[in-house]
GROMACS .gro file of N, CA and C in nm:
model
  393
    1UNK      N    1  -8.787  -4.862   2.719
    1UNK     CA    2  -8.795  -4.892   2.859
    1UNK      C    3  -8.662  -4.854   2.925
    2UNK      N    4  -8.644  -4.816   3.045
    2UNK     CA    5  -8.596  -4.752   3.141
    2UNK      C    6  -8.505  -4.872   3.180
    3UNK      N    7  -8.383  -4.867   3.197
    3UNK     CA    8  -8.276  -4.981   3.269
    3UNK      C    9  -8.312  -4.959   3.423
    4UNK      N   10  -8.288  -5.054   3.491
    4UNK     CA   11  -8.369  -5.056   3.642
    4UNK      C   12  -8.304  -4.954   3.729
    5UNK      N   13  -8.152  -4.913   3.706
    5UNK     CA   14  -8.042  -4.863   3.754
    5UNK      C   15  -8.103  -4.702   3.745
    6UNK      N   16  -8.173  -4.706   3.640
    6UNK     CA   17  -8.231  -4.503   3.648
    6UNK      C   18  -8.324  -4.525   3.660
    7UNK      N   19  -8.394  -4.407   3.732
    7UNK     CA   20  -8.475  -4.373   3.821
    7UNK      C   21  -8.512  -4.226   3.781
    8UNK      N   22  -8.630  -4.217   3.740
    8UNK     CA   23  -8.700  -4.038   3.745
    8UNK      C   24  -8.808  -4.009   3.823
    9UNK      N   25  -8.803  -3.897   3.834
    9UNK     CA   26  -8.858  -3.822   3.936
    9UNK      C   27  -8.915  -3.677   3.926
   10UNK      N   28  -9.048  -3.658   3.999
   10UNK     CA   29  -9.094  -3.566   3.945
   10UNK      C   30  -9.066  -3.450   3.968
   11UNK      N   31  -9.095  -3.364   3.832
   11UNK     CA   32  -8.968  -3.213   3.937
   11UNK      C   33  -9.132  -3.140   3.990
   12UNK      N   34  -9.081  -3.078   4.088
   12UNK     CA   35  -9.200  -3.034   4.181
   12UNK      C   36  -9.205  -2.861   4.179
   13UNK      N   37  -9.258  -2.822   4.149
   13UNK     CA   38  -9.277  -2.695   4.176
   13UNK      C   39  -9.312  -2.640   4.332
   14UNK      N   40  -9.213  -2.567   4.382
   14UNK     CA   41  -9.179  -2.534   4.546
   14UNK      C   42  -9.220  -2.363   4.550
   15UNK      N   43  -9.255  -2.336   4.635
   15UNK     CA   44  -9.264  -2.167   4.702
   15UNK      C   45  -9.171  -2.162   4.821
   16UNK      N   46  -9.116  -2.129   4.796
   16UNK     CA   47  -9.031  -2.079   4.949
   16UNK      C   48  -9.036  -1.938   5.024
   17UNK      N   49  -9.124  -1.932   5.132
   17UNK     CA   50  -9.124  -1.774   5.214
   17UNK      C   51  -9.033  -1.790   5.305
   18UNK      N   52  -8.958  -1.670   5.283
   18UNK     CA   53  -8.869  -1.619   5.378
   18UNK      C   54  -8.784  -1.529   5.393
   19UNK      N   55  -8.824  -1.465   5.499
   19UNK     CA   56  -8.776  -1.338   5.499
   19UNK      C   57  -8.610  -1.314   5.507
   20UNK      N   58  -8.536  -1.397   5.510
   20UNK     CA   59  -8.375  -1.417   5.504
   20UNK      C   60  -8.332  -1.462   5.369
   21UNK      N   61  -8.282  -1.341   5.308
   21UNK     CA   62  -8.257  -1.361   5.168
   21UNK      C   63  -8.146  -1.442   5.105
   22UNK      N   64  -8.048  -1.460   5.208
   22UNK     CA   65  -7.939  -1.560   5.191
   22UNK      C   66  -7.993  -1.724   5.155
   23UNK      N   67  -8.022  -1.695   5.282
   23UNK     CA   68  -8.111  -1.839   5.285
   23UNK      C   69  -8.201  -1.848   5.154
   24UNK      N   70  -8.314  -1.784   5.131
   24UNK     CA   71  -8.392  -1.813   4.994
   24UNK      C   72  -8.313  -1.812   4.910
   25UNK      N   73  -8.210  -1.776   4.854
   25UNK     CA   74  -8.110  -1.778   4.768
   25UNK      C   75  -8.051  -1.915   4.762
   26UNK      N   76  -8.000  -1.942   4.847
   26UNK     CA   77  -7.952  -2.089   4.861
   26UNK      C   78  -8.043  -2.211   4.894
   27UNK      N   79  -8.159  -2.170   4.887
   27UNK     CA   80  -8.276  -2.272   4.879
   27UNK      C   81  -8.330  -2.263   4.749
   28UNK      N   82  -8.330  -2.143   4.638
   28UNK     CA   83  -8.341  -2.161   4.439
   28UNK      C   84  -8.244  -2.211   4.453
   29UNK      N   85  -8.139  -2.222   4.472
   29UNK     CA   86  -7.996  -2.310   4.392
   29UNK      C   87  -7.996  -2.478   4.475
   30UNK      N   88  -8.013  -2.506   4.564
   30UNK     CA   89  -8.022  -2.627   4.609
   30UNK      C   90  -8.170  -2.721   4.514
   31UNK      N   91  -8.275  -2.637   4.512
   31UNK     CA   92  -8.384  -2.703   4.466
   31UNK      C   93  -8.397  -2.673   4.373
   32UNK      N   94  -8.305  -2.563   4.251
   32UNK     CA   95  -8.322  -2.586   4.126
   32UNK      C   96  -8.196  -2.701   4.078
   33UNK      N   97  -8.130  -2.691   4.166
   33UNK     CA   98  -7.994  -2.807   4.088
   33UNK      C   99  -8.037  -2.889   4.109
   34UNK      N  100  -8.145  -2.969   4.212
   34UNK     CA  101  -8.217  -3.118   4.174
   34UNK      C  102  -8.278  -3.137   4.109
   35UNK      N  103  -8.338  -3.048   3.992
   35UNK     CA  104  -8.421  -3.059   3.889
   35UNK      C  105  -8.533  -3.000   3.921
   36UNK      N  106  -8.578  -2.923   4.035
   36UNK     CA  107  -8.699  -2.850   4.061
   36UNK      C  108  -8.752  -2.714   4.075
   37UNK      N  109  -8.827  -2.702   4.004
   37UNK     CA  110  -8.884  -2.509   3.996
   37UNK      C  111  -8.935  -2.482   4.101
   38UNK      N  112  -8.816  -2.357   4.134
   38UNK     CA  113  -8.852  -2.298   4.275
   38UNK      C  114  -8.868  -2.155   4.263
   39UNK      N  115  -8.990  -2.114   4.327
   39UNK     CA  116  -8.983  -1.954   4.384
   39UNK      C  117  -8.900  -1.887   4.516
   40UNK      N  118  -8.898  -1.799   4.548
   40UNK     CA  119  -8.862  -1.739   4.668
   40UNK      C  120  -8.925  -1.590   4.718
   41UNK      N  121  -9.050  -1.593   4.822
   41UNK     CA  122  -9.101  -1.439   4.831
   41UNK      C  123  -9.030  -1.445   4.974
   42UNK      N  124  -9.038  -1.319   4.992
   42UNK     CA  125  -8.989  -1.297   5.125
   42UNK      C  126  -9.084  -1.235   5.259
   43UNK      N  127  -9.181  -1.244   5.212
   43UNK     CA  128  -9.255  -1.237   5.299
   43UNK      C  129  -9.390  -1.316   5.349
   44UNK      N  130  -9.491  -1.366   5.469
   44UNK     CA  131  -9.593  -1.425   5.406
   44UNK      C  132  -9.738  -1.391   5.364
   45UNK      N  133  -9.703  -1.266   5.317
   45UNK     CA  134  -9.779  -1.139   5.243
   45UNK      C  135  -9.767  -1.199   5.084
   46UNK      N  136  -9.674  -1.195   5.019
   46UNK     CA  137  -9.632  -1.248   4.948
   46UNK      C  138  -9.651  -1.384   4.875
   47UNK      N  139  -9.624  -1.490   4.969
   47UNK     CA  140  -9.675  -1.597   4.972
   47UNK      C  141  -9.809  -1.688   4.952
   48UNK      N  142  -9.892  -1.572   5.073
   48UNK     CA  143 -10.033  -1.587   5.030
   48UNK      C  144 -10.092  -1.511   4.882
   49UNK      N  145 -10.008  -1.443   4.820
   49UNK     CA  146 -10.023  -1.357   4.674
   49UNK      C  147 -10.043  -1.445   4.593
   50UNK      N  148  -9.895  -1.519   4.585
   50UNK     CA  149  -9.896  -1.648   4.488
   50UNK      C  150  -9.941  -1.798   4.521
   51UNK      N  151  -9.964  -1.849   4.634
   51UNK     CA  152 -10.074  -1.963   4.668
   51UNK      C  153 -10.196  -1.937   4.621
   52UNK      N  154 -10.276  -1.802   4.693
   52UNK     CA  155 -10.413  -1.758   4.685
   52UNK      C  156 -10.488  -1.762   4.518
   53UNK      N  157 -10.359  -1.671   4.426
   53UNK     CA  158 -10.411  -1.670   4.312
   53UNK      C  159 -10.434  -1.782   4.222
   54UNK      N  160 -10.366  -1.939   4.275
   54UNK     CA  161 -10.395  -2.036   4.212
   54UNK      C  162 -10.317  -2.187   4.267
   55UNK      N  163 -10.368  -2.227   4.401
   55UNK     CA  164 -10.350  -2.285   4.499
   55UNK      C  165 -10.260  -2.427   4.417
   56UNK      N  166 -10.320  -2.451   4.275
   56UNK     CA  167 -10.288  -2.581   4.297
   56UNK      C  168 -10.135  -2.577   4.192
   57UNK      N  169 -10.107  -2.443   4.151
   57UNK     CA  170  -9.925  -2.450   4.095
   57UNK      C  171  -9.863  -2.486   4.155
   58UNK      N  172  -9.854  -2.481   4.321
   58UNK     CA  173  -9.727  -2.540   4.404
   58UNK      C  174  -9.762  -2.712   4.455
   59UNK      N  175  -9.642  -2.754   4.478
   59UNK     CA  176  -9.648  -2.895   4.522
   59UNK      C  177  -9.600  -2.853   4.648
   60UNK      N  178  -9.533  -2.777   4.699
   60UNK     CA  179  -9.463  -2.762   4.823
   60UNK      C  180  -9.473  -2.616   4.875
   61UNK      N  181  -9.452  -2.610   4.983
   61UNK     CA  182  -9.464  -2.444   5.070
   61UNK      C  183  -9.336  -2.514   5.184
   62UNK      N  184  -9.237  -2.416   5.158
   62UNK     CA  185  -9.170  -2.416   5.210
   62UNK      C  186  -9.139  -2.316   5.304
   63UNK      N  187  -9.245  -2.317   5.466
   63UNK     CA  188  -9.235  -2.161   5.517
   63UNK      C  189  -9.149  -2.129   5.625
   64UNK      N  190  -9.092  -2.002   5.650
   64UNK     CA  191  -9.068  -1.952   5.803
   64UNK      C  192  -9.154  -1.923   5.911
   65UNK      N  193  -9.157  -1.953   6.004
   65UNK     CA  194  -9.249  -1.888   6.097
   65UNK      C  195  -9.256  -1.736   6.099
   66UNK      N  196  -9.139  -1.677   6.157
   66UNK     CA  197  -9.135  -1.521   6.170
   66UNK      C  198  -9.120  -1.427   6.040
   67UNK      N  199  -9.188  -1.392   6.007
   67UNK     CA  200  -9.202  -1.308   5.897
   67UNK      C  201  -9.283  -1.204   5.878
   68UNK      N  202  -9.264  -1.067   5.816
   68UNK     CA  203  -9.352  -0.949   5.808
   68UNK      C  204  -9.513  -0.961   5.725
   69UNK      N  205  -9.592  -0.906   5.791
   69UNK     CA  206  -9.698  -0.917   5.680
   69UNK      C  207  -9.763  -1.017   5.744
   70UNK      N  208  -9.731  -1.171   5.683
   70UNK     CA  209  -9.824  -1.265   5.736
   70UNK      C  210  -9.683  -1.356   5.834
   71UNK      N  211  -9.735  -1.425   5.915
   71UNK     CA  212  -9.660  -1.522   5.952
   71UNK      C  213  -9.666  -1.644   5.925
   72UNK      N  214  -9.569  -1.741   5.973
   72UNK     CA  215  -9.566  -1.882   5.866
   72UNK      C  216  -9.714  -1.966   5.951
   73UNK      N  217  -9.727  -1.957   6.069
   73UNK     CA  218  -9.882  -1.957   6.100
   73UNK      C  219 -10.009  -1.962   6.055
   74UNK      N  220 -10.009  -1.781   6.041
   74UNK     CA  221 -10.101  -1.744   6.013
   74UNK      C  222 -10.115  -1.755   5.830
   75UNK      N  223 -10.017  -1.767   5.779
   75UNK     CA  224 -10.016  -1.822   5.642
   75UNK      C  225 -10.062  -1.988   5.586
   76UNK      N  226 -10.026  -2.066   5.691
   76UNK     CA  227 -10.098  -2.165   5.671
   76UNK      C  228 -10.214  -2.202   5.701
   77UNK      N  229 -10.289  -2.081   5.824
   77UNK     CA  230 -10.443  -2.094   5.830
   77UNK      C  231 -10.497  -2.037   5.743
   78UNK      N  232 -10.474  -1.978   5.636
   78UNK     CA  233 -10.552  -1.898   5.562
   78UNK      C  234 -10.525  -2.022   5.435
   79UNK      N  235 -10.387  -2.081   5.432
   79UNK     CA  236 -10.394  -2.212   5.328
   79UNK      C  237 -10.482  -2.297   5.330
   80UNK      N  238 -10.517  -2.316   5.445
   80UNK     CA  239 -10.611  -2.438   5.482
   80UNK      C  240 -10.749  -2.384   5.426
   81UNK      N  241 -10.759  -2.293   5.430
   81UNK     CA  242 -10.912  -2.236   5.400
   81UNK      C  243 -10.942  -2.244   5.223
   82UNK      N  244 -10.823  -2.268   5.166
   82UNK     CA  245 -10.826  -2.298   5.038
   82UNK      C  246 -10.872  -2.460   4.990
   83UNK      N  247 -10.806  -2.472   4.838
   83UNK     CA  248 -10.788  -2.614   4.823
   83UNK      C  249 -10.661  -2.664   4.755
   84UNK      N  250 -10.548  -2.548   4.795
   84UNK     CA  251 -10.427  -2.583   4.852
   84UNK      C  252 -10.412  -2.748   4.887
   85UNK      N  253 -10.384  -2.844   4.804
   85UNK     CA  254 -10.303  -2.954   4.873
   85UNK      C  255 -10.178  -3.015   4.801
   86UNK      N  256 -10.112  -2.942   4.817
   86UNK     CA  257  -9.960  -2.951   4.837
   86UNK      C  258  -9.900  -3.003   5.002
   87UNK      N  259  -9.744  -3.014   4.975
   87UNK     CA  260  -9.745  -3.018   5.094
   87UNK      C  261  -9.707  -2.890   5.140
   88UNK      N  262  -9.679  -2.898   5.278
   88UNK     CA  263  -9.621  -2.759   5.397
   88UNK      C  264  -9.517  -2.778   5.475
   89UNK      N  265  -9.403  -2.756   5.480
   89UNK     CA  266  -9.320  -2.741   5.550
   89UNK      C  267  -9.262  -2.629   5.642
   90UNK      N  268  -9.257  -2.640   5.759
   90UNK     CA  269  -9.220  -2.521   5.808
   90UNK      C  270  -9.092  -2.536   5.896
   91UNK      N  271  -9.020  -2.416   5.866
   91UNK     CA  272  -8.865  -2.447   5.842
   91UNK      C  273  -8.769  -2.270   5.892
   92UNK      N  274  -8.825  -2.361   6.050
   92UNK     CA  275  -8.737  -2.249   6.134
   92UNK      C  276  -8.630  -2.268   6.216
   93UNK      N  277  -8.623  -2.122   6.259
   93UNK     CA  278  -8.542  -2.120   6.366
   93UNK      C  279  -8.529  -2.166   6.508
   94UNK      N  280  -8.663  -2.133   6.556
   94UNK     CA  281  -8.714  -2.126   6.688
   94UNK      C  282  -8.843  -2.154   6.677
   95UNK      N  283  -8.935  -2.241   6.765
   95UNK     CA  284  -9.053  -2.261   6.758
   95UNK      C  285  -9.114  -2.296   6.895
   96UNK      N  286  -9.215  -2.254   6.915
   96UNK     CA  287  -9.224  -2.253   7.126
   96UNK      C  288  -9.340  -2.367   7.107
   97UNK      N  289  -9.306  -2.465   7.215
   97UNK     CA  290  -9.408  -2.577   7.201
   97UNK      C  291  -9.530  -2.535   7.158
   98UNK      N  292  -9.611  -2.427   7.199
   98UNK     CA  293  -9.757  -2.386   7.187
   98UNK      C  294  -9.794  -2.360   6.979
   99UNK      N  295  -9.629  -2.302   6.927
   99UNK     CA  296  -9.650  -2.306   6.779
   99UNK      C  297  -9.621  -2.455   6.680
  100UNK      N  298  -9.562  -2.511   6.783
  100UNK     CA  299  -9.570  -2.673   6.721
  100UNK      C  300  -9.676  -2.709   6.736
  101UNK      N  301  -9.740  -2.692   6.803
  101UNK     CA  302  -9.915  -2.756   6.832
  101UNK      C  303  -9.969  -2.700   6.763
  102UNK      N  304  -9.966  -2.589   6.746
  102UNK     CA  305 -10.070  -2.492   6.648
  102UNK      C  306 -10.053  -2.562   6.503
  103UNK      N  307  -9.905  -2.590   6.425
  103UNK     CA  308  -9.925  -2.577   6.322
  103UNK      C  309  -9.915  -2.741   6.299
  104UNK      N  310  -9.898  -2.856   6.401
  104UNK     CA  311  -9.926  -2.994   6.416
  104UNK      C  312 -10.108  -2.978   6.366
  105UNK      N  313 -10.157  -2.866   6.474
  105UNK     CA  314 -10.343  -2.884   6.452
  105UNK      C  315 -10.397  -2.873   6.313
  106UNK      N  316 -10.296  -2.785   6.245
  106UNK     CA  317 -10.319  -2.760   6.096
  106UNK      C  318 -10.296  -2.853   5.990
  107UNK      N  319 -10.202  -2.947   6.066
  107UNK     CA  320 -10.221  -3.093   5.941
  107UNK      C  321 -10.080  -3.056   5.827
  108UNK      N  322  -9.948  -2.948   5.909
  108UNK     CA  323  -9.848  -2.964   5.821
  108UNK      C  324  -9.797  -3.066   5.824
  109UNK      N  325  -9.704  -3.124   5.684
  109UNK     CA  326  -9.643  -3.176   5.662
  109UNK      C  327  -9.509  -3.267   5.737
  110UNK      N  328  -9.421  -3.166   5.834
  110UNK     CA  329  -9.301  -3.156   5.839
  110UNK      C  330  -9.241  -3.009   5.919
  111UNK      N  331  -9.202  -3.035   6.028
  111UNK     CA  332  -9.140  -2.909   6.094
  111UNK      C  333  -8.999  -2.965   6.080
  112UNK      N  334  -8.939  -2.853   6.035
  112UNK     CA  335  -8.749  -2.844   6.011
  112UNK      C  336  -8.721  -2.801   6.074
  113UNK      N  337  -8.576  -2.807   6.151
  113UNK     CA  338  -8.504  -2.652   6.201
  113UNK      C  339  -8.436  -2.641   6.125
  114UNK      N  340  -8.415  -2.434   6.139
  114UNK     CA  341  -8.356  -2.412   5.986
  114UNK      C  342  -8.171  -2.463   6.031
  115UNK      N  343  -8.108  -2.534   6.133
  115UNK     CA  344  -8.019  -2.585   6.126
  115UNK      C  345  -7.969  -2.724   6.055
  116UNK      N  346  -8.109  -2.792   5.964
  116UNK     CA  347  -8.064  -2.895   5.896
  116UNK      C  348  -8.020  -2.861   5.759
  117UNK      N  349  -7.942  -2.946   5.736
  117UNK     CA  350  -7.892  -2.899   5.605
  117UNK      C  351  -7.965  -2.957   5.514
  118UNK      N  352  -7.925  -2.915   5.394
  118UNK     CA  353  -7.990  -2.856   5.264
  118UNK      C  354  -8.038  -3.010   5.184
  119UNK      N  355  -7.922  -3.094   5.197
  119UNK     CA  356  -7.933  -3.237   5.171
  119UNK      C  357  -8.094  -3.276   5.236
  120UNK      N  358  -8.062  -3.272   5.375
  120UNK     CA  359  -8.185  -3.347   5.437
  120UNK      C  360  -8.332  -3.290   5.397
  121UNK      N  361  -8.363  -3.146   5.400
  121UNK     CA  362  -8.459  -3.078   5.363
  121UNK      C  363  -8.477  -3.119   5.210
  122UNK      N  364  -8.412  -3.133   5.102
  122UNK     CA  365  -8.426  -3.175   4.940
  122UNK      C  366  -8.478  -3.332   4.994
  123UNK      N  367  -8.428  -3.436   5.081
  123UNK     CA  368  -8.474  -3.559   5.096
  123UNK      C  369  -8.639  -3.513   5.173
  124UNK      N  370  -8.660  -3.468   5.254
  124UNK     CA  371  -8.796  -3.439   5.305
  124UNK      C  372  -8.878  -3.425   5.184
  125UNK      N  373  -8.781  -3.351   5.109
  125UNK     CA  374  -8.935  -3.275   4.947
  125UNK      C  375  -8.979  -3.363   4.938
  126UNK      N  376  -8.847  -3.427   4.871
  126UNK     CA  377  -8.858  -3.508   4.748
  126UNK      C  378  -8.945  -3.652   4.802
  127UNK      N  379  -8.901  -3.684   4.917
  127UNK     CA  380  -8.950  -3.821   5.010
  127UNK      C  381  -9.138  -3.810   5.006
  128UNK      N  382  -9.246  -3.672   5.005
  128UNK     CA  383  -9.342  -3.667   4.999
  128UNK      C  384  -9.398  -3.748   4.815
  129UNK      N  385  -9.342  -3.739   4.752
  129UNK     CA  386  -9.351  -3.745   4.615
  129UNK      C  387  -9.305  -3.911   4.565
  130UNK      N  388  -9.228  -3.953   4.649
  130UNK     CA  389  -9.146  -4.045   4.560
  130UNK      C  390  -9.259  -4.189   4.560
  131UNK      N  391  -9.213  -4.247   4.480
  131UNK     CA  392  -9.301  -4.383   4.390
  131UNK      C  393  -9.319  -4.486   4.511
   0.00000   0.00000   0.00000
């Protein structure tokens, strides 16, 4: 048995789209140093590649709105059409009231701006999951 003082937690398997490679870079190293397996595609072409082929590997989607191919949008309407239930986060820059509504109508998770830091976004994950 477990002393009350530790605490585990489940490591979550994450997708992260985004087309800013810095950023996906420093989103594998933030969410693999908490103990969690993370991808990074950069596009949401991409994204829908590895959701589509087997919806229920990810616990998390971690998307951009603006992106080539698919958008973080139009990537989560085509999620929804699955049986995808993970969560969704979408984690931008800029978002015009009319795309907060859109992707509020879709039943995401969590809208970020990509100005929060890395701390708070690992507490969002992890906060969907915890006991």
């Amino acid at each position: 048995m477990l002393p009350n003082s530790i605490t585990t937690k489940k490591s979550l398997h994450i997708l992260c789209a985004d087309d800013n490679t810095v950023l996906g870079e420093a989103m594998i190293r933030f969410f693999t140093t908490a103990g969690h397996a993370v991808e990074h595609v950069a596009n949401g072409l991409e994204a829908w590649d590895r959701l589509s082929g087997d919806p229920s590997h990810f616990d998390v989607l971690v998307t951009d709105n603006e992106m080539a191919g698919l958008n973080g949008l139009e990537l989560v309407e085509l999620l929804r059409q699955t049986d995808y239930r993970g969560r969704i986060i979408v984690h931008s820059g800029c978002l015009s009231p009319k795309a907060v509504a859109a992707y509020r109508g879709l039943g995401v998770d969590s809208i970020v701006a990509k100005t929060t830091l890395a701390a708070e976004l690992l507490g969002i994950v992890e906060s969907f999951y915890a006991a």
